[in-house]
Coordinates of N, CA and C in Angstrom, one line a residue:
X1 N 22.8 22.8 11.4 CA 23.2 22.5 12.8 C 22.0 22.2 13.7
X2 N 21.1 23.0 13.6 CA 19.7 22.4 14.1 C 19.3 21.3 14.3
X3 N 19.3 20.6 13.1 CA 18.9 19.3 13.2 C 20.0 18.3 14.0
X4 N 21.4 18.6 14.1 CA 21.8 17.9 14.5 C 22.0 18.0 16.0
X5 N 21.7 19.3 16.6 CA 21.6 19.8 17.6 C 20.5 19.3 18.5
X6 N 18.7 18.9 17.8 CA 18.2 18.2 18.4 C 18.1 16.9 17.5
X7 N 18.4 16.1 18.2 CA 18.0 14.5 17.3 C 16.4 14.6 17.3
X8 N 15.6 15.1 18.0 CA 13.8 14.9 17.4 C 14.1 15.5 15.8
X9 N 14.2 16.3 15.4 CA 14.0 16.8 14.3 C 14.3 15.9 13.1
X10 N 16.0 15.1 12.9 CA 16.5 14.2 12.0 C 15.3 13.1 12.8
X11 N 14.9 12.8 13.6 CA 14.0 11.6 13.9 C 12.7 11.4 13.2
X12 N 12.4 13.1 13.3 CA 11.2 13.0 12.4 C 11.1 12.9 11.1
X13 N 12.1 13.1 10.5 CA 12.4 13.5 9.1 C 12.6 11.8 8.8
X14 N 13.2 11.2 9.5 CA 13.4 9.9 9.3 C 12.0 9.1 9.0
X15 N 11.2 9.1 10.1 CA 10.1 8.8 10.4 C 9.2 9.3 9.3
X16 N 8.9 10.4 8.7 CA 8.3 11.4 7.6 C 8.8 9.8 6.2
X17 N 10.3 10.4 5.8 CA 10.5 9.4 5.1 C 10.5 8.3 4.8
X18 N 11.1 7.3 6.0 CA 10.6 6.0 5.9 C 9.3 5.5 5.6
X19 N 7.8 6.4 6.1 CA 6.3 6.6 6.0 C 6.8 6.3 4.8
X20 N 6.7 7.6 3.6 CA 6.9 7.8 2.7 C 6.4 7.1 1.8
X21 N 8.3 6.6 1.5 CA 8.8 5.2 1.0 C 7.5 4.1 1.2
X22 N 7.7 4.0 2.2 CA 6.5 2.2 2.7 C 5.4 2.4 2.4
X23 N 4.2 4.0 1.7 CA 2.8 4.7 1.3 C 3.3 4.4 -0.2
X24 N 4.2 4.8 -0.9 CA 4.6 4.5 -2.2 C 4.6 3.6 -2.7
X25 N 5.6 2.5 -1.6 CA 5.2 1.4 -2.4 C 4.3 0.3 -2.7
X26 N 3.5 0.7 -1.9 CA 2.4 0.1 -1.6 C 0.9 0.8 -2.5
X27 N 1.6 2.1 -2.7 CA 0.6 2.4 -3.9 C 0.9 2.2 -5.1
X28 N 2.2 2.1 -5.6 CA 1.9 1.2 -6.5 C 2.5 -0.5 -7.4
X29 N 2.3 -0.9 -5.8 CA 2.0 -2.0 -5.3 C 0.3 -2.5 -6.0
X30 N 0.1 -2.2 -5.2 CA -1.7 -1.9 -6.1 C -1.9 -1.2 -7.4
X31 N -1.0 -0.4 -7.6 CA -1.3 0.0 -9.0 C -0.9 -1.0 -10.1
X32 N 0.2 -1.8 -9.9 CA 0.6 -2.7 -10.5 C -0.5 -4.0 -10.3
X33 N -1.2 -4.1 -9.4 CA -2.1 -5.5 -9.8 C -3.6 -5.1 -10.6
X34 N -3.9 -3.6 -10.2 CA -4.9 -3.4 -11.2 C -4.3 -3.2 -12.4
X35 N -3.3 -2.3 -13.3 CA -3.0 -2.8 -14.7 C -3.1 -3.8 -14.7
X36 N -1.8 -5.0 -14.4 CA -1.6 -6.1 -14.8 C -3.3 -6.9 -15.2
X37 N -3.7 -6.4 -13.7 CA -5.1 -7.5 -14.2 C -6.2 -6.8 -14.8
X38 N -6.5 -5.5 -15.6 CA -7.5 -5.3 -15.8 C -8.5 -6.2 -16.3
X39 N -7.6 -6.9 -17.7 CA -8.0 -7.7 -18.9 C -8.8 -8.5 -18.0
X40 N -8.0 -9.8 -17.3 CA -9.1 -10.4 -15.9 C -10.4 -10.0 -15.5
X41 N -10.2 -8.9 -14.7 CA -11.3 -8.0 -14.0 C -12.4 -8.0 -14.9
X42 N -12.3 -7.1 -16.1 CA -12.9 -6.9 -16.8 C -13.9 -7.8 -17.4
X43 N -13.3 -9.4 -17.4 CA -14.0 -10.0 -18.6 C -15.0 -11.3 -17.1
X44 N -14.3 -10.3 -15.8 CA -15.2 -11.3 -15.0 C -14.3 -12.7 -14.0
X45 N -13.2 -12.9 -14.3 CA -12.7 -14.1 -14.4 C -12.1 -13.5 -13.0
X46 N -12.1 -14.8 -11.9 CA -11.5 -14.7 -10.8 C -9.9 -15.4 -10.9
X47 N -9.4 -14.5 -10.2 CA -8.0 -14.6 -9.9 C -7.2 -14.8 -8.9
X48 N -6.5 -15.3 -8.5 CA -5.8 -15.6 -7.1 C -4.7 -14.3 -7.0
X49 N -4.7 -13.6 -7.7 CA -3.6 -12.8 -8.0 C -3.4 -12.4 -6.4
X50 N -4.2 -11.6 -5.4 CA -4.3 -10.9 -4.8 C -3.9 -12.3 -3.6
X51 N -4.4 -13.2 -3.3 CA -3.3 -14.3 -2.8 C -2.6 -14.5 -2.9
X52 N -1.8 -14.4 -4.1 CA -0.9 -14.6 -4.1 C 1.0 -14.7 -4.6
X53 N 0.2 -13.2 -4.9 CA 1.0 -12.0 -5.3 C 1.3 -10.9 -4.1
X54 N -0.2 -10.2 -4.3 CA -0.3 -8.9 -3.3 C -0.1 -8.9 -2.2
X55 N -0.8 -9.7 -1.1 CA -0.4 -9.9 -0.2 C 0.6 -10.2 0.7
X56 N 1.4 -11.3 0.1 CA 2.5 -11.9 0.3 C 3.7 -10.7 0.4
X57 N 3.4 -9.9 -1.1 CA 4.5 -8.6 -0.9 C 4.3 -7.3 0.0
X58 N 2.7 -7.1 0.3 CA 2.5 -6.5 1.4 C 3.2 -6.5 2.1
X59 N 2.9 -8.0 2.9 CA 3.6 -8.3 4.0 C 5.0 -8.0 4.1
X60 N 6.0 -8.3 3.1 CA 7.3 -7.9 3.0 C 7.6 -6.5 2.7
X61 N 6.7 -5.8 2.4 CA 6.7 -4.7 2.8 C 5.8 -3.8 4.1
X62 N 6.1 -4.6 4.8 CA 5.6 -3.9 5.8 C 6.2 -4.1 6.6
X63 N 6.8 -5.4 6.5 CA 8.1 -6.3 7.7 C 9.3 -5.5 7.6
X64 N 9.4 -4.5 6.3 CA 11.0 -4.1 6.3 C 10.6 -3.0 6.8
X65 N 9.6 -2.0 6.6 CA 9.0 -0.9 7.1 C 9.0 -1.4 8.7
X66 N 8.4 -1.9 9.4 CA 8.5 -1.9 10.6 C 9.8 -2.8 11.3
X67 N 10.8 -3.2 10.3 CA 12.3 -3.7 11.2 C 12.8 -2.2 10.8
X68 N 12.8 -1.6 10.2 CA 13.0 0.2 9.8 C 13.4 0.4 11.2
X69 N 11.7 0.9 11.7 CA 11.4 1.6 12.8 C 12.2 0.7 13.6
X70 N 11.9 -0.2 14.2 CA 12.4 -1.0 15.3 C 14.0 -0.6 15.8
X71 N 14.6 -1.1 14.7 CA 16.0 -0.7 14.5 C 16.5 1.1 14.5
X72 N 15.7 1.7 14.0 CA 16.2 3.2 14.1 C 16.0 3.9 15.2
X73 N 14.9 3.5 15.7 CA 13.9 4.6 16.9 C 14.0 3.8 18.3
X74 N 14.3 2.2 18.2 CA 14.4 1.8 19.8 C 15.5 1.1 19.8
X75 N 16.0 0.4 18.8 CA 17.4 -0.6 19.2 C 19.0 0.3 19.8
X76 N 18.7 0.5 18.2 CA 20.0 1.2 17.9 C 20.8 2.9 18.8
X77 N 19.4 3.6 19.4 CA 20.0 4.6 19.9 C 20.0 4.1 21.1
X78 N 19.3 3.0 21.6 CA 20.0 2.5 22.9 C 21.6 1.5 23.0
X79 N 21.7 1.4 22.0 CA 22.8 0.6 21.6 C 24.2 1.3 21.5
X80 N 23.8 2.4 21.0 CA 24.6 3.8 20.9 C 25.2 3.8 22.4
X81 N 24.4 4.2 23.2 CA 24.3 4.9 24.4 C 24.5 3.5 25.1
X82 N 25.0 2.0 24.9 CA 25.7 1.3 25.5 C 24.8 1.3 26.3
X83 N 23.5 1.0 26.6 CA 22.4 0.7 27.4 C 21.5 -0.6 27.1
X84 N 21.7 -1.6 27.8 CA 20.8 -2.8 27.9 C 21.6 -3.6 26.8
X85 N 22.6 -3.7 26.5 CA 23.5 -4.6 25.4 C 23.0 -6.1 25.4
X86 N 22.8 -6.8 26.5 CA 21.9 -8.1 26.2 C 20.7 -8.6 26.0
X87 N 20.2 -7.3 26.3 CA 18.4 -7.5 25.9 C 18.3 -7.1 24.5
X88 N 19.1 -6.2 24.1 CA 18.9 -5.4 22.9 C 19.8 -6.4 21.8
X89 N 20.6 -7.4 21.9 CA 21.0 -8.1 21.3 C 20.1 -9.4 21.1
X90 N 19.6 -9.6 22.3 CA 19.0 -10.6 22.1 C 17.0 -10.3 21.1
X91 N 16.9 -8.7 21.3 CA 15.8 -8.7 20.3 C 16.4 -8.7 19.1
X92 N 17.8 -8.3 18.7 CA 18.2 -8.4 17.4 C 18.1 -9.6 16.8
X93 N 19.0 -11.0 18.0 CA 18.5 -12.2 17.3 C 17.1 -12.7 16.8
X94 N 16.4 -12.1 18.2 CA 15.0 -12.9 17.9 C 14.3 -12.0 16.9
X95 N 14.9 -11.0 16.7 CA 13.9 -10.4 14.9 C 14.5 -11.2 13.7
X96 N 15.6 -11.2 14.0 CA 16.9 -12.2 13.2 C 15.9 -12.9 12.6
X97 N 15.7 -13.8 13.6 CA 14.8 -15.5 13.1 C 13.6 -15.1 13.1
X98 N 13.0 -14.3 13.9 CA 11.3 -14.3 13.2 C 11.5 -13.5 11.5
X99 N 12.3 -12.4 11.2 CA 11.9 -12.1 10.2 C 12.8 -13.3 8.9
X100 N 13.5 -14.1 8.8 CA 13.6 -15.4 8.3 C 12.8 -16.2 7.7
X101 N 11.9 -16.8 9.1 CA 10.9 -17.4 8.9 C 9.3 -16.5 8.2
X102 N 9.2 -15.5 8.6 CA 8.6 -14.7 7.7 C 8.5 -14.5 6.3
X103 N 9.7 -14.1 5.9 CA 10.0 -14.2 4.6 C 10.0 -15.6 3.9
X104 N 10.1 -16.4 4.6 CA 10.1 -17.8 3.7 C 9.1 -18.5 3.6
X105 N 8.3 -17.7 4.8 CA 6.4 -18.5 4.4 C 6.1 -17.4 3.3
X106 N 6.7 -16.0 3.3 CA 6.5 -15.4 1.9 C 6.7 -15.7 1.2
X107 N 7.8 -16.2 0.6 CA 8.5 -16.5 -0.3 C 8.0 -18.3 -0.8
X108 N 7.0 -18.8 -0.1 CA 6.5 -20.4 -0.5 C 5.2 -19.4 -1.3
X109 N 4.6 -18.4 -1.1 CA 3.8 -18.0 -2.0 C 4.2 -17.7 -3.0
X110 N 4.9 -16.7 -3.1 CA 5.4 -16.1 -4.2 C 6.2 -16.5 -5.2
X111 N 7.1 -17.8 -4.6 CA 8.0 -18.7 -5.3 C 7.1 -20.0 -5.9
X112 N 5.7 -20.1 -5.8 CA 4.7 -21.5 -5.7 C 5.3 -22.0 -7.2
X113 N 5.5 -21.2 -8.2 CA 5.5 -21.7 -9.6 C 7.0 -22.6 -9.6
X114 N 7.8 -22.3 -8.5 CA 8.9 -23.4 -8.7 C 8.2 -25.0 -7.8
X115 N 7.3 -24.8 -7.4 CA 7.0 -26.4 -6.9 C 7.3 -27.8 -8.0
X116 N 7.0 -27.2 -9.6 CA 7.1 -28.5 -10.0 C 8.9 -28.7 -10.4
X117 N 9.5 -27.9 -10.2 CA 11.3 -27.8 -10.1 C 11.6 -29.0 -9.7
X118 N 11.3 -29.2 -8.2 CA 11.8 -29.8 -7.1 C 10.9 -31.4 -6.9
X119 N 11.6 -32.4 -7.2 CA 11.1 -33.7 -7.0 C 10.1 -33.7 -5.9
X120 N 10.2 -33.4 -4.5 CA 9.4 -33.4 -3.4 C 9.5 -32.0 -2.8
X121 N 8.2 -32.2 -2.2 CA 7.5 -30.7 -0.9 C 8.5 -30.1 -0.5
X122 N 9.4 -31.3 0.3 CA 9.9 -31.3 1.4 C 11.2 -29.9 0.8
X123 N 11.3 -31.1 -0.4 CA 12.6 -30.2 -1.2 C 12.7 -29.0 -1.4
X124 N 11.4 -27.9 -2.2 CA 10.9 -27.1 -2.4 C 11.1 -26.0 -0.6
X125 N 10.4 -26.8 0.5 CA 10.3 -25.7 1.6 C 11.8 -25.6 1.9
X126 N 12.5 -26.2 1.8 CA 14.1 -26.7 2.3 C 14.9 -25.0 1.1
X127 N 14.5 -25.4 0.2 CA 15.6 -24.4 -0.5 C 15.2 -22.9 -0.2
X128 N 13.6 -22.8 0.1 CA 12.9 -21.6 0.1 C 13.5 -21.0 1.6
X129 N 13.5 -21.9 2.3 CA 13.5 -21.1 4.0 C 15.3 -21.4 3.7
X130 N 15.7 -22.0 3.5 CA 17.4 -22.0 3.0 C 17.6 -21.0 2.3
X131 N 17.1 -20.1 1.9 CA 17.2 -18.9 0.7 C 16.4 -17.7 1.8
X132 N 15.9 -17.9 2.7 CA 15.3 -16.6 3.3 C 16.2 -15.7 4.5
X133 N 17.0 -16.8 4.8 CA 17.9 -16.5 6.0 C 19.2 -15.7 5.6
X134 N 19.8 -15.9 4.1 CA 20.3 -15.1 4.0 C 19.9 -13.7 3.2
X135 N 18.8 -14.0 2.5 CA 18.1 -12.4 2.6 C 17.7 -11.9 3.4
X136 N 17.5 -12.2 4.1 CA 17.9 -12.0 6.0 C 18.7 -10.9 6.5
X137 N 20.1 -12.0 6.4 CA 21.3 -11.3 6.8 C 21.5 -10.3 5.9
X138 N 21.0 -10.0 4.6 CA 21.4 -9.0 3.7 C 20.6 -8.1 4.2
X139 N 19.0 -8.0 4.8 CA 18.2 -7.0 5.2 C 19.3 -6.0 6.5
X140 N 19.6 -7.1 7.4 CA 20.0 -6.1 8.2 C 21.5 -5.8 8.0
X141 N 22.0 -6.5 7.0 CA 23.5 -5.8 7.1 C 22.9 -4.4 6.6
X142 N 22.1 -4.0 5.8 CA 21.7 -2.7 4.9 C 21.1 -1.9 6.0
X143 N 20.3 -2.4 7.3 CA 19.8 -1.8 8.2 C 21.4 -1.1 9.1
X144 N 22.3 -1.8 9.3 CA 23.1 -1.8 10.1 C 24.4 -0.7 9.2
X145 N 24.2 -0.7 7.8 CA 25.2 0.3 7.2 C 24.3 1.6 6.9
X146 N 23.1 1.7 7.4 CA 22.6 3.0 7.4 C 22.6 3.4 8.3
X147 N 22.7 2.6 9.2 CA 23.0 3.1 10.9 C 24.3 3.4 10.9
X148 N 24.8 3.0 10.2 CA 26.4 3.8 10.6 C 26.7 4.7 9.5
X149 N 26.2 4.8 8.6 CA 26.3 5.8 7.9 C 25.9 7.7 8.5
X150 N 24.8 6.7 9.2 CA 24.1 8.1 9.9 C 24.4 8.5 11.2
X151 N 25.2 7.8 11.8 CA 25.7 8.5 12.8 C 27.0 8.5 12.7
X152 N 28.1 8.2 11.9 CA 28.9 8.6 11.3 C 29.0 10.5 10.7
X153 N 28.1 10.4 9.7 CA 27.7 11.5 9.5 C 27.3 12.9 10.2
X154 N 26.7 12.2 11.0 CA 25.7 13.2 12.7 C 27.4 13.6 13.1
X155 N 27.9 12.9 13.5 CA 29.2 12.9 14.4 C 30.0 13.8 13.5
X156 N 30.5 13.6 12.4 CA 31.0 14.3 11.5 C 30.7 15.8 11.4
X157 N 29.6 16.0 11.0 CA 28.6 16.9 11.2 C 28.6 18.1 12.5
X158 N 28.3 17.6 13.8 CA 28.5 18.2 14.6 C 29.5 18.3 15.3
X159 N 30.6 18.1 14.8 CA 32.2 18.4 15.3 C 33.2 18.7 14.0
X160 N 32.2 19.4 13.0 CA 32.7 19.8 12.2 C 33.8 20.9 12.0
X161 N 33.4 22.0 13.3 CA 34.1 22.9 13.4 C 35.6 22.2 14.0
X162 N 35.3 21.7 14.8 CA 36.6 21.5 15.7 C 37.7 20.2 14.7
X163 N 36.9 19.7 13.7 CA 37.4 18.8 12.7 C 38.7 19.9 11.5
X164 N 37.7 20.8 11.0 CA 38.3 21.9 10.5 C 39.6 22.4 11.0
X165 N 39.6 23.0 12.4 CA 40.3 23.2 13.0 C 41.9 22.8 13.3
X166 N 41.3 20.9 13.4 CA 42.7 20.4 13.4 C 43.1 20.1 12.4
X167 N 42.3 19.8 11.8 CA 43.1 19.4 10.3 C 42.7 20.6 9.1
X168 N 42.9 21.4 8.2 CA 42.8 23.0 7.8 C 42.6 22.0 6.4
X169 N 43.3 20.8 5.6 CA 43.3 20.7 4.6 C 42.0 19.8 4.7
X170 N 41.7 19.3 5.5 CA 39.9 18.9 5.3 C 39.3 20.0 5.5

C-alpha cells in the first residue's frame, strides 16, 4: 500500500527499471559485437561493423529508452490528470513522426544488405520509411498498454478494500 500511497516510490522503481533494462542492453549490445568480431579484430582487418550495426541499434535503443521516460514521467500523468490535452497531444504526434523518421534513417543502415532487392534508391528508401511508421505505431500502442495496464492496476490496488467489500466473491 505504500507504494501506491506515494506515486514517487512506483516512479522510482519504474525509473530504477527502465535504467536497468536500457544498461543491459546495451551491454550486451557490445558484448555481442566483440564475440561476433573477435576473429576480425584479431587478425587486424577493419570493419564497418560498428557503423553499421552498433550504432544504428544504439540509437534505437536509446529512442525507446527515452520515449519510455517521456511518456511515463511527463505525458501521461498529465494526461491522467486531464491537464494541457492539446499540447500534450500534440507532443504525442510530433514524437509520433519524429520517432518514424528516426527509425527509418535506422533502419536504411541496418536494412543496407536489401539495397540490391529493389531496382532503384528511390524504391529501397520508400519501403524502409513505409515500414518504420508502423513500427511506430506498434511502439506506442505497447507504450500506451503499459500505461494502462499500470494504472489500471494502481487503481485496482488502492481501492482494493472497498472493491472487496462490494463484491465478497472477488
Amino acid at each position: 500500500k505504500e507504494f501506491i500511497i506515494k506515486p514517487a516510490h512506483l516512479q522510482r522503481i519504474e525509473l530504477w527499471a527502465a535504467t536497468t533494462i536500457f544498461v543491459f542492453s546495451v551491454f550486451f549490445l557490445i558484448n555481442n559485437v566483440v564475440e561476433t568480431n573477435r576473429p576480425l579484430f584479431d587478425q587486424g582487418i577493419r570493419f564497418d561493423y560498428f557503423s553499421n550495426y552498433f550504432f544504428p541499434q544504439l540509437i534505437g535503443f536509446t529512442l525507446l529508452y527515452l520515449l519510455f521516460l517521456l511518456f511515463n514521467f511527463r505525458i501521461l500523468p498529465v494526461l491522467v490528470a486531464k491537464k494541457e490535452l492539446a499540447r500534450n497531444i500534440a507532443i504525442i504526434i510530433a514524437a509520433f513522426l519524429l520517432t518514424g523518421l528516426i527509425l527509418g534513417i535506422r533502419d536504411t543502415w541496418l536494412k543496407a544488405y536489401l539495397f540490391t532487392e529493389y531496382p532503384d534508391e528511390d524504391d529501397f528508401y520508400n519501403v524502409i520509411f513505409k515500414r518504420s511508421y508502423p513500427n511506430t505505431f506498434w511502439i506506442f500502442l505497447m507504450l500506451g498498454t503499459f500505461s494502462m495496464v499500470k494504472y489500471a492496476s494502481v487503481y485496482l490496488l488502492s481501492n482494493s478494500y472497498n472493491i472487496s467489500a462490494q463484491y465478497s466473491i472477488i
